[in-house]
């Protein structure tokens, strides 16, 4: 039976570490500040944004909250981003996605100054990651690397398989595993012989977006399975992209849903915001 990788516990450890570091900066007269922008009324986005603000409060990061109506024009949002880019008291800018359809996410992401891009979505951040330069890394894959390291899962030289090729998770995940000297394969909806490939993985990261698609027959004995998916089944129970019980019988270590990858995303947003404050004050 697999050992559970406890994302709730590890994310709490990270938030506690950040809280101490933010406090130390405060003692030097530096306040760490994150601007959080929510456009429209998407209920899930509202919950995510609230959780982000709560995490700011916990870690001592000042959060500035901007809640704009559903019919906000793209130019209005871009003007707000310009203003926050120029404001030296703001370290990080987060625009919650998805945005209403009249606004181009691509133009919004590109408008955020790369040195305040705590989501790591700007093409400059993505480019820096791919050439191994310091920059902001997308929070979910960065959180997965922390989960692996803090659970003593070695990446160096291991066969790592990522299922999913999104800009937010799959692609940056592959780059990060490569940076840690893993041997990385990326699978996606056009991949042939998926099972053949996943059964070779020492580390299997599943980010497909389909409930319970991966069962134990896709997993090598003793492998580490990281489940990025989150879905609500009928009857309201949450599940991931993996059939948990079946995978847990074969895996050596596994993340549960909920309480695995999910809590790490916000913890890494706090870590990125702290990193932004250090950069803006010439500390790194
Ligand atoms: N929507 C879903 N995930 C994310 C995220 O990581 N950042 C932002 N800004 N929006 C999201």
PDB file of C-alpha atoms and ligand atoms in Angstrom:
ATOM      1  CA  UNK A   1       0.000   0.000   0.000  1.00  0.00           C
ATOM      2  CA  UNK A   2       1.400   3.378  -1.013  1.00  0.00           C
ATOM      3  CA  UNK A   3       2.644   5.964   1.433  1.00  0.00           C
ATOM      4  CA  UNK A   4       0.533   9.140   1.260  1.00  0.00           C
ATOM      5  CA  UNK A   5       2.264  12.373   0.307  1.00  0.00           C
ATOM      6  CA  UNK A   6       0.521  14.864   2.582  1.00  0.00           C
ATOM      7  CA  UNK A   7       0.221  18.110   0.624  1.00  0.00           C
ATOM      8  CA  UNK A   8      -1.750  19.788   3.350  1.00  0.00           C
ATOM      9  CA  UNK A   9       1.022  19.242   5.887  1.00  0.00           C
ATOM     10  CA  UNK A  10       3.845  20.173   3.493  1.00  0.00           C
ATOM     11  CA  UNK A  11       2.041  23.314   2.288  1.00  0.00           C
ATOM     12  CA  UNK A  12       1.565  24.327   5.925  1.00  0.00           C
ATOM     13  CA  UNK A  13       5.309  23.902   6.546  1.00  0.00           C
ATOM     14  CA  UNK A  14       6.073  26.115   3.551  1.00  0.00           C
ATOM     15  CA  UNK A  15       3.602  28.796   4.638  1.00  0.00           C
ATOM     16  CA  UNK A  16       5.155  28.778   8.119  1.00  0.00           C
ATOM     17  CA  UNK A  17       8.642  29.194   6.609  1.00  0.00           C
ATOM     18  CA  UNK A  18       7.414  32.076   4.435  1.00  0.00           C
ATOM     19  CA  UNK A  19       5.698  33.695   7.412  1.00  0.00           C
ATOM     20  CA  UNK A  20       9.019  33.772   9.303  1.00  0.00           C
ATOM     21  CA  UNK A  21      10.876  35.181   6.292  1.00  0.00           C
ATOM     22  CA  UNK A  22       8.222  37.830   5.580  1.00  0.00           C
ATOM     23  CA  UNK A  23       8.371  38.814   9.241  1.00  0.00           C
ATOM     24  CA  UNK A  24      12.170  39.147   9.055  1.00  0.00           C
ATOM     25  CA  UNK A  25      11.814  41.427   6.002  1.00  0.00           C
ATOM     26  CA  UNK A  26       9.257  43.494   7.895  1.00  0.00           C
ATOM     27  CA  UNK A  27      11.779  43.997  10.684  1.00  0.00           C
ATOM     28  CA  UNK A  28      14.062  45.523   8.033  1.00  0.00           C
ATOM     29  CA  UNK A  29      11.247  47.882   7.033  1.00  0.00           C
ATOM     30  CA  UNK A  30      10.200  45.942   3.918  1.00  0.00           C
ATOM     31  CA  UNK A  31       6.554  45.036   3.450  1.00  0.00           C
ATOM     32  CA  UNK A  32       5.778  42.200   1.010  1.00  0.00           C
ATOM     33  CA  UNK A  33       2.721  43.034  -1.107  1.00  0.00           C
ATOM     34  CA  UNK A  34       0.585  41.065  -3.557  1.00  0.00           C
ATOM     35  CA  UNK A  35      -2.103  42.654  -5.758  1.00  0.00           C
ATOM     36  CA  UNK A  36      -4.933  40.198  -6.460  1.00  0.00           C
ATOM     37  CA  UNK A  37      -7.313  40.987  -9.333  1.00  0.00           C
ATOM     38  CA  UNK A  38     -10.608  39.180  -9.869  1.00  0.00           C
ATOM     39  CA  UNK A  39     -12.766  40.061 -12.871  1.00  0.00           C
ATOM     40  CA  UNK A  40     -16.393  38.920 -12.964  1.00  0.00           C
ATOM     41  CA  UNK A  41     -18.475  36.479 -10.947  1.00  0.00           C
ATOM     42  CA  UNK A  42     -17.060  33.001 -11.599  1.00  0.00           C
ATOM     43  CA  UNK A  43     -17.835  31.205  -8.298  1.00  0.00           C
ATOM     44  CA  UNK A  44     -14.795  28.891  -8.401  1.00  0.00           C
ATOM     45  CA  UNK A  45     -12.494  31.865  -9.087  1.00  0.00           C
ATOM     46  CA  UNK A  46     -14.074  33.688  -6.152  1.00  0.00           C
ATOM     47  CA  UNK A  47     -13.214  30.769  -3.852  1.00  0.00           C
ATOM     48  CA  UNK A  48      -9.624  30.548  -5.175  1.00  0.00           C
ATOM     49  CA  UNK A  49      -9.078  34.289  -4.757  1.00  0.00           C
ATOM     50  CA  UNK A  50     -10.428  34.201  -1.208  1.00  0.00           C
ATOM     51  CA  UNK A  51      -8.081  31.341  -0.347  1.00  0.00           C
ATOM     52  CA  UNK A  52      -5.167  33.309  -1.797  1.00  0.00           C
ATOM     53  CA  UNK A  53      -6.067  36.352   0.288  1.00  0.00           C
ATOM     54  CA  UNK A  54      -6.369  34.173   3.412  1.00  0.00           C
ATOM     55  CA  UNK A  55      -2.917  32.706   2.754  1.00  0.00           C
ATOM     56  CA  UNK A  56      -1.545  36.260   2.425  1.00  0.00           C
ATOM     57  CA  UNK A  57      -3.038  37.127   5.767  1.00  0.00           C
ATOM     58  CA  UNK A  58      -1.527  34.015   7.356  1.00  0.00           C
ATOM     59  CA  UNK A  59       1.951  34.629   5.988  1.00  0.00           C
ATOM     60  CA  UNK A  60       1.951  38.373   6.748  1.00  0.00           C
ATOM     61  CA  UNK A  61       1.905  39.357   3.071  1.00  0.00           C
ATOM     62  CA  UNK A  62      -0.170  42.475   2.446  1.00  0.00           C
ATOM     63  CA  UNK A  63      -2.842  41.785  -0.167  1.00  0.00           C
ATOM     64  CA  UNK A  64      -4.438  44.490  -2.277  1.00  0.00           C
ATOM     65  CA  UNK A  65      -7.764  43.328  -3.613  1.00  0.00           C
ATOM     66  CA  UNK A  66      -9.287  44.496  -6.915  1.00  0.00           C
ATOM     67  CA  UNK A  67     -12.711  43.128  -7.800  1.00  0.00           C
ATOM     68  CA  UNK A  68     -13.864  44.292 -11.221  1.00  0.00           C
ATOM     69  CA  UNK A  69     -17.297  43.727 -12.807  1.00  0.00           C
ATOM     70  CA  UNK A  70     -17.996  41.051 -15.444  1.00  0.00           C
ATOM     71  CA  UNK A  71     -18.331  43.693 -18.214  1.00  0.00           C
ATOM     72  CA  UNK A  72     -14.902  45.261 -17.548  1.00  0.00           C
ATOM     73  CA  UNK A  73     -13.207  46.335 -20.790  1.00  0.00           C
ATOM     74  CA  UNK A  74      -9.789  44.944 -21.616  1.00  0.00           C
ATOM     75  CA  UNK A  75      -8.313  48.467 -21.677  1.00  0.00           C
ATOM     76  CA  UNK A  76      -9.539  49.087 -18.132  1.00  0.00           C
ATOM     77  CA  UNK A  77      -7.845  45.937 -16.830  1.00  0.00           C
ATOM     78  CA  UNK A  78      -4.643  46.742 -18.751  1.00  0.00           C
ATOM     79  CA  UNK A  79      -4.659  50.266 -17.266  1.00  0.00           C
ATOM     80  CA  UNK A  80      -4.914  48.813 -13.755  1.00  0.00           C
ATOM     81  CA  UNK A  81      -2.009  46.446 -14.502  1.00  0.00           C
ATOM     82  CA  UNK A  82       0.064  49.392 -15.806  1.00  0.00           C
ATOM     83  CA  UNK A  83      -0.635  51.285 -12.600  1.00  0.00           C
ATOM     84  CA  UNK A  84       0.369  48.285 -10.431  1.00  0.00           C
ATOM     85  CA  UNK A  85       3.485  47.658 -12.555  1.00  0.00           C
ATOM     86  CA  UNK A  86       4.646  51.212 -11.774  1.00  0.00           C
ATOM     87  CA  UNK A  87       3.747  51.095  -8.085  1.00  0.00           C
ATOM     88  CA  UNK A  88       6.987  50.360  -6.201  1.00  0.00           C
ATOM     89  CA  UNK A  89       5.073  49.204  -3.134  1.00  0.00           C
ATOM     90  CA  UNK A  90       3.621  46.237  -5.111  1.00  0.00           C
ATOM     91  CA  UNK A  91       5.813  43.127  -5.401  1.00  0.00           C
ATOM     92  CA  UNK A  92       3.502  40.680  -7.173  1.00  0.00           C
ATOM     93  CA  UNK A  93       0.462  40.926  -9.453  1.00  0.00           C
ATOM     94  CA  UNK A  94      -2.006  38.075  -9.801  1.00  0.00           C
ATOM     95  CA  UNK A  95      -4.898  38.167 -12.266  1.00  0.00           C
ATOM     96  CA  UNK A  96      -7.197  35.231 -11.585  1.00  0.00           C
ATOM     97  CA  UNK A  97      -8.045  33.200 -14.694  1.00  0.00           C
ATOM     98  CA  UNK A  98     -10.293  32.547 -16.541  1.00  0.00           C
ATOM     99  CA  UNK A  99     -11.227  36.078 -17.643  1.00  0.00           C
ATOM    100  CA  UNK A 100     -14.553  37.143 -19.221  1.00  0.00           C
ATOM    101  CA  UNK A 101     -14.591  36.519 -22.964  1.00  0.00           C
ATOM    102  CA  UNK A 102     -14.178  40.173 -24.060  1.00  0.00           C
ATOM    103  CA  UNK A 103     -10.692  40.199 -22.474  1.00  0.00           C
ATOM    104  CA  UNK A 104      -7.665  38.518 -24.054  1.00  0.00           C
ATOM    105  CA  UNK A 105      -5.863  36.435 -21.417  1.00  0.00           C
ATOM    106  CA  UNK A 106      -2.774  36.455 -23.565  1.00  0.00           C
ATOM    107  CA  UNK A 107      -2.579  40.271 -23.698  1.00  0.00           C
ATOM    108  CA  UNK A 108      -3.246  40.487 -19.958  1.00  0.00           C
ATOM    109  CA  UNK A 109      -0.529  37.953 -19.083  1.00  0.00           C
ATOM    110  CA  UNK A 110       1.986  39.763 -21.312  1.00  0.00           C
ATOM    111  CA  UNK A 111       1.151  43.138 -19.767  1.00  0.00           C
ATOM    112  CA  UNK A 112       2.198  42.103 -16.230  1.00  0.00           C
ATOM    113  CA  UNK A 113       5.777  43.150 -15.639  1.00  0.00           C
ATOM    114  CA  UNK A 114       7.934  39.971 -15.656  1.00  0.00           C
ATOM    115  CA  UNK A 115       9.484  41.027 -12.339  1.00  0.00           C
ATOM    116  CA  UNK A 116       6.006  40.990 -10.725  1.00  0.00           C
ATOM    117  CA  UNK A 117       4.771  37.871 -12.545  1.00  0.00           C
ATOM    118  CA  UNK A 118       4.256  35.679  -9.456  1.00  0.00           C
ATOM    119  CA  UNK A 119       2.057  33.260 -11.459  1.00  0.00           C
ATOM    120  CA  UNK A 120       4.972  32.592 -13.817  1.00  0.00           C
ATOM    121  CA  UNK A 121       2.742  32.786 -16.906  1.00  0.00           C
ATOM    122  CA  UNK A 122       4.547  35.595 -18.789  1.00  0.00           C
ATOM    123  CA  UNK A 123       6.509  34.388 -21.844  1.00  0.00           C
ATOM    124  CA  UNK A 124       9.675  35.823 -20.261  1.00  0.00           C
ATOM    125  CA  UNK A 125       9.147  33.686 -17.136  1.00  0.00           C
ATOM    126  CA  UNK A 126       8.486  30.617 -19.288  1.00  0.00           C
ATOM    127  CA  UNK A 127      11.614  31.353 -21.354  1.00  0.00           C
ATOM    128  CA  UNK A 128      13.752  31.798 -18.251  1.00  0.00           C
ATOM    129  CA  UNK A 129      12.591  28.438 -16.923  1.00  0.00           C
ATOM    130  CA  UNK A 130      13.444  26.743 -20.199  1.00  0.00           C
ATOM    131  CA  UNK A 131      17.004  28.098 -20.273  1.00  0.00           C
ATOM    132  CA  UNK A 132      17.613  27.599 -16.549  1.00  0.00           C
ATOM    133  CA  UNK A 133      17.669  31.282 -15.542  1.00  0.00           C
ATOM    134  CA  UNK A 134      16.166  32.494 -12.295  1.00  0.00           C
ATOM    135  CA  UNK A 135      12.558  33.598 -12.733  1.00  0.00           C
ATOM    136  CA  UNK A 136       9.059  32.892 -11.509  1.00  0.00           C
ATOM    137  CA  UNK A 137       7.809  29.340 -11.965  1.00  0.00           C
ATOM    138  CA  UNK A 138       4.146  28.409 -12.372  1.00  0.00           C
ATOM    139  CA  UNK A 139       2.906  27.589  -8.861  1.00  0.00           C
ATOM    140  CA  UNK A 140       1.394  24.119  -9.337  1.00  0.00           C
ATOM    141  CA  UNK A 141       4.443  22.458 -10.946  1.00  0.00           C
ATOM    142  CA  UNK A 142       6.771  24.314  -8.562  1.00  0.00           C
ATOM    143  CA  UNK A 143       4.664  22.911  -5.708  1.00  0.00           C
ATOM    144  CA  UNK A 144       4.983  19.387  -7.095  1.00  0.00           C
ATOM    145  CA  UNK A 145       8.785  19.653  -7.075  1.00  0.00           C
ATOM    146  CA  UNK A 146       8.579  20.719  -3.406  1.00  0.00           C
ATOM    147  CA  UNK A 147       6.279  17.771  -2.636  1.00  0.00           C
ATOM    148  CA  UNK A 148       8.775  15.369  -4.216  1.00  0.00           C
ATOM    149  CA  UNK A 149      11.819  16.868  -2.497  1.00  0.00           C
ATOM    150  CA  UNK A 150      10.198  17.054   0.918  1.00  0.00           C
ATOM    151  CA  UNK A 151       8.995  13.437   0.577  1.00  0.00           C
ATOM    152  CA  UNK A 152      12.535  12.231  -0.264  1.00  0.00           C
ATOM    153  CA  UNK A 153      11.639  11.224  -3.809  1.00  0.00           C
ATOM    154  CA  UNK A 154      14.811  11.375  -5.893  1.00  0.00           C
ATOM    155  CA  UNK A 155      14.356  12.940  -9.344  1.00  0.00           C
ATOM    156  CA  UNK A 156      17.948  12.858 -10.623  1.00  0.00           C
ATOM    157  CA  UNK A 157      18.290  10.114 -13.256  1.00  0.00           C
ATOM    158  CA  UNK A 158      14.741   8.847 -12.749  1.00  0.00           C
ATOM    159  CA  UNK A 159      12.218   8.150 -15.493  1.00  0.00           C
ATOM    160  CA  UNK A 160       9.599  10.880 -15.172  1.00  0.00           C
ATOM    161  CA  UNK A 161       6.394  10.783 -17.204  1.00  0.00           C
ATOM    162  CA  UNK A 162       4.042  13.768 -17.359  1.00  0.00           C
ATOM    163  CA  UNK A 163       0.564  13.224 -18.802  1.00  0.00           C
ATOM    164  CA  UNK A 164      -0.760  16.581 -20.044  1.00  0.00           C
ATOM    165  CA  UNK A 165       0.869  19.415 -21.969  1.00  0.00           C
ATOM    166  CA  UNK A 166      -0.870  22.581 -20.724  1.00  0.00           C
ATOM    167  CA  UNK A 167       1.059  25.844 -20.390  1.00  0.00           C
ATOM    168  CA  UNK A 168       0.181  26.061 -16.696  1.00  0.00           C
ATOM    169  CA  UNK A 169       1.056  22.516 -15.588  1.00  0.00           C
ATOM    170  CA  UNK A 170       2.295  19.941 -18.119  1.00  0.00           C
ATOM    171  CA  UNK A 171       4.947  21.949 -19.985  1.00  0.00           C
ATOM    172  CA  UNK A 172       6.487  23.739 -16.981  1.00  0.00           C
ATOM    173  CA  UNK A 173       6.350  20.437 -15.043  1.00  0.00           C
ATOM    174  CA  UNK A 174       8.420  18.775 -17.752  1.00  0.00           C
ATOM    175  CA  UNK A 175      10.953  21.648 -17.721  1.00  0.00           C
ATOM    176  CA  UNK A 176      11.278  21.499 -13.933  1.00  0.00           C
ATOM    177  CA  UNK A 177      11.785  17.732 -13.840  1.00  0.00           C
ATOM    178  CA  UNK A 178      14.410  18.154 -16.548  1.00  0.00           C
ATOM    179  CA  UNK A 179      16.096  20.900 -14.485  1.00  0.00           C
ATOM    180  CA  UNK A 180      16.291  18.353 -11.641  1.00  0.00           C
ATOM    181  CA  UNK A 181      18.020  15.926 -14.059  1.00  0.00           C
ATOM    182  CA  UNK A 182      15.078  13.587 -14.531  1.00  0.00           C
ATOM    183  CA  UNK A 183      14.616  11.741 -17.842  1.00  0.00           C
ATOM    184  CA  UNK A 184      11.348  13.260 -18.965  1.00  0.00           C
ATOM    185  CA  UNK A 185       8.601  12.037 -21.301  1.00  0.00           C
ATOM    186  CA  UNK A 186       5.479  14.124 -21.963  1.00  0.00           C
ATOM    187  CA  UNK A 187       2.313  12.265 -22.991  1.00  0.00           C
ATOM    188  CA  UNK A 188      -0.953  13.786 -24.209  1.00  0.00           C
ATOM    189  CA  UNK A 189      -4.199  13.001 -25.999  1.00  0.00           C
ATOM    190  CA  UNK A 190      -2.400  11.946 -29.208  1.00  0.00           C
ATOM    191  CA  UNK A 191       0.078   9.632 -27.456  1.00  0.00           C
ATOM    192  CA  UNK A 192       0.034   6.044 -28.647  1.00  0.00           C
ATOM    193  CA  UNK A 193       0.641   3.217 -26.171  1.00  0.00           C
ATOM    194  CA  UNK A 194       0.098   5.478 -23.167  1.00  0.00           C
ATOM    195  CA  UNK A 195       0.121   2.588 -20.722  1.00  0.00           C
ATOM    196  CA  UNK A 196       3.379   1.218 -22.074  1.00  0.00           C
ATOM    197  CA  UNK A 197       5.020   4.586 -21.398  1.00  0.00           C
ATOM    198  CA  UNK A 198       3.493   5.284 -17.985  1.00  0.00           C
ATOM    199  CA  UNK A 199       4.440   1.824 -16.737  1.00  0.00           C
ATOM    200  CA  UNK A 200       8.098   2.790 -17.175  1.00  0.00           C
ATOM    201  CA  UNK A 201       7.765   5.859 -14.940  1.00  0.00           C
ATOM    202  CA  UNK A 202       9.471   6.128 -11.559  1.00  0.00           C
ATOM    203  CA  UNK A 203       7.588   9.423 -11.160  1.00  0.00           C
ATOM    204  CA  UNK A 204       4.204   9.761 -12.865  1.00  0.00           C
ATOM    205  CA  UNK A 205       2.560  13.205 -12.924  1.00  0.00           C
ATOM    206  CA  UNK A 206      -1.052  13.058 -14.068  1.00  0.00           C
ATOM    207  CA  UNK A 207      -2.603  16.309 -15.315  1.00  0.00           C
ATOM    208  CA  UNK A 208      -5.164  15.234 -17.886  1.00  0.00           C
ATOM    209  CA  UNK A 209      -8.347  16.803 -16.573  1.00  0.00           C
ATOM    210  CA  UNK A 210     -10.404  13.600 -16.756  1.00  0.00           C
ATOM    211  CA  UNK A 211     -11.806  12.105 -13.545  1.00  0.00           C
ATOM    212  CA  UNK A 212     -10.230   8.818 -12.434  1.00  0.00           C
ATOM    213  CA  UNK A 213      -8.804   7.999 -15.859  1.00  0.00           C
ATOM    214  CA  UNK A 214      -5.537   6.479 -14.636  1.00  0.00           C
ATOM    215  CA  UNK A 215      -5.799   3.271 -12.619  1.00  0.00           C
ATOM    216  CA  UNK A 216      -3.195   0.940 -11.160  1.00  0.00           C
ATOM    217  CA  UNK A 217      -2.640  -0.813 -14.495  1.00  0.00           C
ATOM    218  CA  UNK A 218      -0.838   2.363 -15.713  1.00  0.00           C
ATOM    219  CA  UNK A 219       1.520   2.431 -12.724  1.00  0.00           C
ATOM    220  CA  UNK A 220       4.865   0.694 -12.176  1.00  0.00           C
ATOM    221  CA  UNK A 221       5.239  -1.134  -8.858  1.00  0.00           C
ATOM    222  CA  UNK A 222       6.680   1.274  -6.292  1.00  0.00           C
ATOM    223  CA  UNK A 223       6.394   4.404  -8.493  1.00  0.00           C
ATOM    224  CA  UNK A 224       5.512   7.849  -7.138  1.00  0.00           C
ATOM    225  CA  UNK A 225       2.148   9.052  -8.464  1.00  0.00           C
ATOM    226  CA  UNK A 226       1.261  12.757  -8.427  1.00  0.00           C
ATOM    227  CA  UNK A 227      -2.368  13.546  -9.213  1.00  0.00           C
ATOM    228  CA  UNK A 228      -2.976  17.129 -10.357  1.00  0.00           C
ATOM    229  CA  UNK A 229      -6.676  16.736 -11.244  1.00  0.00           C
ATOM    230  CA  UNK A 230      -9.590  17.837  -9.128  1.00  0.00           C
ATOM    231  CA  UNK A 231     -13.174  16.989 -10.009  1.00  0.00           C
ATOM    232  CA  UNK A 232     -16.459  16.890  -8.172  1.00  0.00           C
ATOM    233  CA  UNK A 233     -18.324  13.621  -8.695  1.00  0.00           C
ATOM    234  CA  UNK A 234     -22.089  13.291  -8.452  1.00  0.00           C
ATOM    235  CA  UNK A 235     -22.794  13.144  -4.756  1.00  0.00           C
ATOM    236  CA  UNK A 236     -20.226  15.933  -4.359  1.00  0.00           C
ATOM    237  CA  UNK A 237     -17.228  13.769  -3.483  1.00  0.00           C
ATOM    238  CA  UNK A 238     -13.923  15.134  -4.841  1.00  0.00           C
ATOM    239  CA  UNK A 239     -11.649  12.981  -6.957  1.00  0.00           C
ATOM    240  CA  UNK A 240      -8.556  13.385  -9.117  1.00  0.00           C
ATOM    241  CA  UNK A 241      -7.408  12.202 -12.536  1.00  0.00           C
ATOM    242  CA  UNK A 242      -6.330   8.935 -10.880  1.00  0.00           C
ATOM    243  CA  UNK A 243      -8.486   6.140  -9.518  1.00  0.00           C
ATOM    244  CA  UNK A 244      -6.933   6.528  -6.096  1.00  0.00           C
ATOM    245  CA  UNK A 245      -7.526   3.117  -4.466  1.00  0.00           C
ATOM    246  CA  UNK A 246      -6.367   1.212  -7.536  1.00  0.00           C
ATOM    247  CA  UNK A 247      -3.213   3.355  -7.996  1.00  0.00           C
ATOM    248  CA  UNK A 248      -2.401   3.256  -4.277  1.00  0.00           C
ATOM    249  CA  UNK A 249      -2.226  -0.562  -4.390  1.00  0.00           C
ATOM    250  CA  UNK A 250       0.655  -0.411  -6.864  1.00  0.00           C
ATOM    251  CA  UNK A 251       2.410   2.908  -6.170  1.00  0.00           C
ATOM    252  CA  UNK A 252       5.131   3.455  -3.581  1.00  0.00           C
ATOM    253  CA  UNK A 253       4.004   7.007  -2.834  1.00  0.00           C
ATOM    254  CA  UNK A 254       0.899   8.883  -3.938  1.00  0.00           C
ATOM    255  CA  UNK A 255      -0.813  12.251  -3.504  1.00  0.00           C
ATOM    256  CA  UNK A 256      -4.474  12.167  -2.410  1.00  0.00           C
ATOM    257  CA  UNK A 257      -7.267  14.401  -3.761  1.00  0.00           C
ATOM    258  CA  UNK A 258      -8.071  16.577  -1.933  1.00  0.00           C
ATOM    259  CA  UNK A 259      -5.029  17.329   0.229  1.00  0.00           C
ATOM    260  CA  UNK A 260      -2.246  16.566  -2.251  1.00  0.00           C
ATOM    261  CA  UNK A 261      -1.193  18.975  -4.996  1.00  0.00           C
ATOM    262  CA  UNK A 262      -4.023  21.501  -4.449  1.00  0.00           C
ATOM    263  CA  UNK A 263      -2.789  23.186  -1.259  1.00  0.00           C
ATOM    264  CA  UNK A 264       0.726  23.470  -2.695  1.00  0.00           C
ATOM    265  CA  UNK A 265      -0.314  25.923  -5.426  1.00  0.00           C
ATOM    266  CA  UNK A 266      -1.192  28.671  -2.958  1.00  0.00           C
ATOM    267  CA  UNK A 267       1.859  27.974  -0.790  1.00  0.00           C
ATOM    268  CA  UNK A 268       4.081  28.460  -3.850  1.00  0.00           C
ATOM    269  CA  UNK A 269       2.274  31.695  -4.749  1.00  0.00           C
ATOM    270  CA  UNK A 270       3.305  32.963  -1.314  1.00  0.00           C
ATOM    271  CA  UNK A 271       6.872  31.749  -1.944  1.00  0.00           C
ATOM    272  CA  UNK A 272       6.956  33.505  -5.350  1.00  0.00           C
ATOM    273  CA  UNK A 273       5.653  36.739  -3.811  1.00  0.00           C
ATOM    274  CA  UNK A 274       8.359  36.614  -1.138  1.00  0.00           C
ATOM    275  CA  UNK A 275      10.936  36.005  -3.893  1.00  0.00           C
ATOM    276  CA  UNK A 276       9.580  39.063  -5.755  1.00  0.00           C
ATOM    277  CA  UNK A 277      10.020  41.204  -2.631  1.00  0.00           C
ATOM    278  CA  UNK A 278      13.606  39.992  -2.229  1.00  0.00           C
ATOM    279  CA  UNK A 279      14.339  40.833  -5.872  1.00  0.00           C
ATOM    280  CA  UNK A 280      12.749  44.277  -5.700  1.00  0.00           C
ATOM    281  CA  UNK A 281      14.883  45.156  -2.690  1.00  0.00           C
ATOM    282  CA  UNK A 282      18.132  43.875  -4.191  1.00  0.00           C
ATOM    283  CA  UNK A 283      18.400  40.915  -1.803  1.00  0.00           C
ATOM    284  CA  UNK A 284      18.837  38.372  -4.599  1.00  0.00           C
TER     285      UNK A 284
HETATM  286  N1  LIG B   1      -6.892  29.838 -12.539  1.00  0.00           N
HETATM  287  C1  LIG B   1      -6.688  28.523 -12.305  1.00  0.00           C
HETATM  288  N2  LIG B   1      -5.438  28.331 -11.820  1.00  0.00           N
HETATM  289  C2  LIG B   1      -4.855  29.545 -11.757  1.00  0.00           C
HETATM  290  C3  LIG B   1      -3.585  29.999 -11.324  1.00  0.00           C
HETATM  291  O1  LIG B   1      -2.697  29.237 -10.931  1.00  0.00           O
HETATM  292  N3  LIG B   1      -3.383  31.344 -11.403  1.00  0.00           N
HETATM  293  C4  LIG B   1      -4.317  32.193 -11.864  1.00  0.00           C
HETATM  294  N4  LIG B   1      -4.010  33.494 -11.914  1.00  0.00           N
HETATM  295  N5  LIG B   1      -5.505  31.812 -12.265  1.00  0.00           N
HETATM  296  C5  LIG B   1      -5.775  30.489 -12.212  1.00  0.00           C
END
